[in-house]
Structure formats: C-alpha cells, structure tokens
Amino acid sequence: MERKVMRQQIGELISEAVAMFIIIAFGDSVACMYVLYDPSPYQNAYWGVCIAWGLAVTIAIYATGSVSGTHANPAVTLALATFRDFPWKKVVPYWVAQVIGAFLGAAIVYALFGPVIDHFNETHQLTREAGGAAGVFFTHPGEAITPMHALSDQVILTAFLLFGIFAITEQYNEMAPGANSGALIIGLLVATIGASMGYLEAWAINPARDFGPRLFAYFAGWDKSALPGPDNYWWVPIVGPLIGGVIGGGAYQLLIHPFLPARQRALEEARKAAGNPSQPTLK
C-alpha cells in the first residue's frame, strides 16, 4: 500500500512538471514569435499571443488533470491548500515540480529558437548580459510601471485568475462549464487576462511560469539581467501571485460560495439525513 501511495505521489509531481513544461514550451515559443521576428506575425494581432498562452494551459490540463489536478501554478496550489483542503504537505513538492517543469520548458524553447535569439541580438547590437531577448523567457515591467506597482498588479491579476478558477471548478456552481470543458474556459480566462492587462508586465500570474525560465536564462548566459534582474525584480512575480491567489480564492469563498443554491440544498439534505438540522456537515 505504501509503495502504491508513493507511486501516486511521484506521478502527481511528474504530472505537475509536465503541465508546466507544456505551458512554457508553447507560451515562451509564442513570445519568441512575437519578439524575435521582424515583421512580427503577432505585432498587430496580440490576441494571438494571448490565445496561444491560454490554449497551452488548456492542453496542459487535458494532458495531466486526471493525475494531479493540474495546478500548474504555485499560486493555485497555495489557494487550494488554504481553501479547498489540498494537503499542505504536498504544497512545496508541487511548487518544486512546477518550477522544474518550467525550467525544462524554457530549455526546449532555447533549443528551438537559440539561433534566432542570437541573430536578434546581433542585429540589434544587444548582448544576453544586457538583457537582449530576455523577454522571451521571463517577465518585466512594461512602460511606466515600477516594480512596486508591478507587485500590486500581480496581486490583482492573480486574484482575478483564482476567483475565476474557483468559480469554474466549484462543484456546487450550476453555471460552471459542464463535462470536460472547464479546461478550455480556464485557458480562455488566462487569455482574457493577458488580452486586457498583459502589457502591464506580461501577466506572469504564476511564480513558476516566471522563475523557472528566469533560472534557465540565468544559466544560459543572461546572468544578472535574469537574476536578480533590473531593479531586483525577480521576486515580484513570485510574491505578487502568491498573495493574489489567496485573495482571489478567499474572495470567491466569502462572496459567492456560501450563497450557491445547490450548496444550500445539499446542506439542507445533509441536515435532514443527520437528524440534526442545527449542524451542517458540508463546507
């Protein structure tokens, strides 16, 4: 039995790593398509970048959701542990697996686009150490955005993300997507956040999405432009999403979850079955 449990736990961690590998392999590749080519195929069609990231999330969920639930985001893991009984002992292992998957996804992107990155930097007289083409791997503040403003942005954007994920996956939400379409809607949620707010700082909304590729870029020659990054920015896409995820999940649990009619009916049925109408047995 212990061996079976251990095998399942290892499978969950592999699943989380694979999910992040898929997301970064496609997501950072579309960033390469956006940044490195002139004319960019997406320069006047930014929604294409957003939908590519969103569909990468959808594909990752369909591929791995049956094994680990596809958190694919430390902010999601933390929010689920805080509000939906995900075991706290699994939180850090999930985080590590997610970062490893993102690191490996960035390695695949580099294997594909390495020559194009070098050509881009040569053409624009840039170097990796100075941050040339770094934006294909990790995020940074956009125009007029300071690191501290970016922190508040990441809190808000990730709160939107987790509020939406909690709504989409809520068992008592009768308006939630049916069958297996939730993965597609979550992907569209990611795309929508990017389309409406992505230029602020490239909508990391996921510590592993930023830190895994940033760590790879550090070892691949981007050095201090990756870690700690200009203005010591590296920690912002980690701390902001972790705070925002808890806020977003908490907002859903406080503002929507208690009032869902299906939940109220289930509570009433549980009270009757228990023969004690004063003590509900559901969360």
Short mmCIF file of C-alpha atoms in Angstrom, two decimals, residues 100 175 187 234 242 252-253:
data_model
loop_
_atom_site.label_atom_id
_atom_site.label_comp_id
_atom_site.label_asym_id
_atom_site.label_seq_id
_atom_site.Cartn_x
_atom_site.Cartn_y
_atom_site.Cartn_z
CA ILE A 100 11.41 22.17 -12.72
CA MET A 175 -23.38 27.69 -14.08
CA GLY A 187 -7.46 28.67 -20.82
CA TRP A 234 12.88 38.69 -9.75
CA LEU A 242 1.08 34.01 -4.15
CA TYR A 252 -14.84 33.59 -4.04
CA GLN A 253 -15.22 31.56 -0.85
#
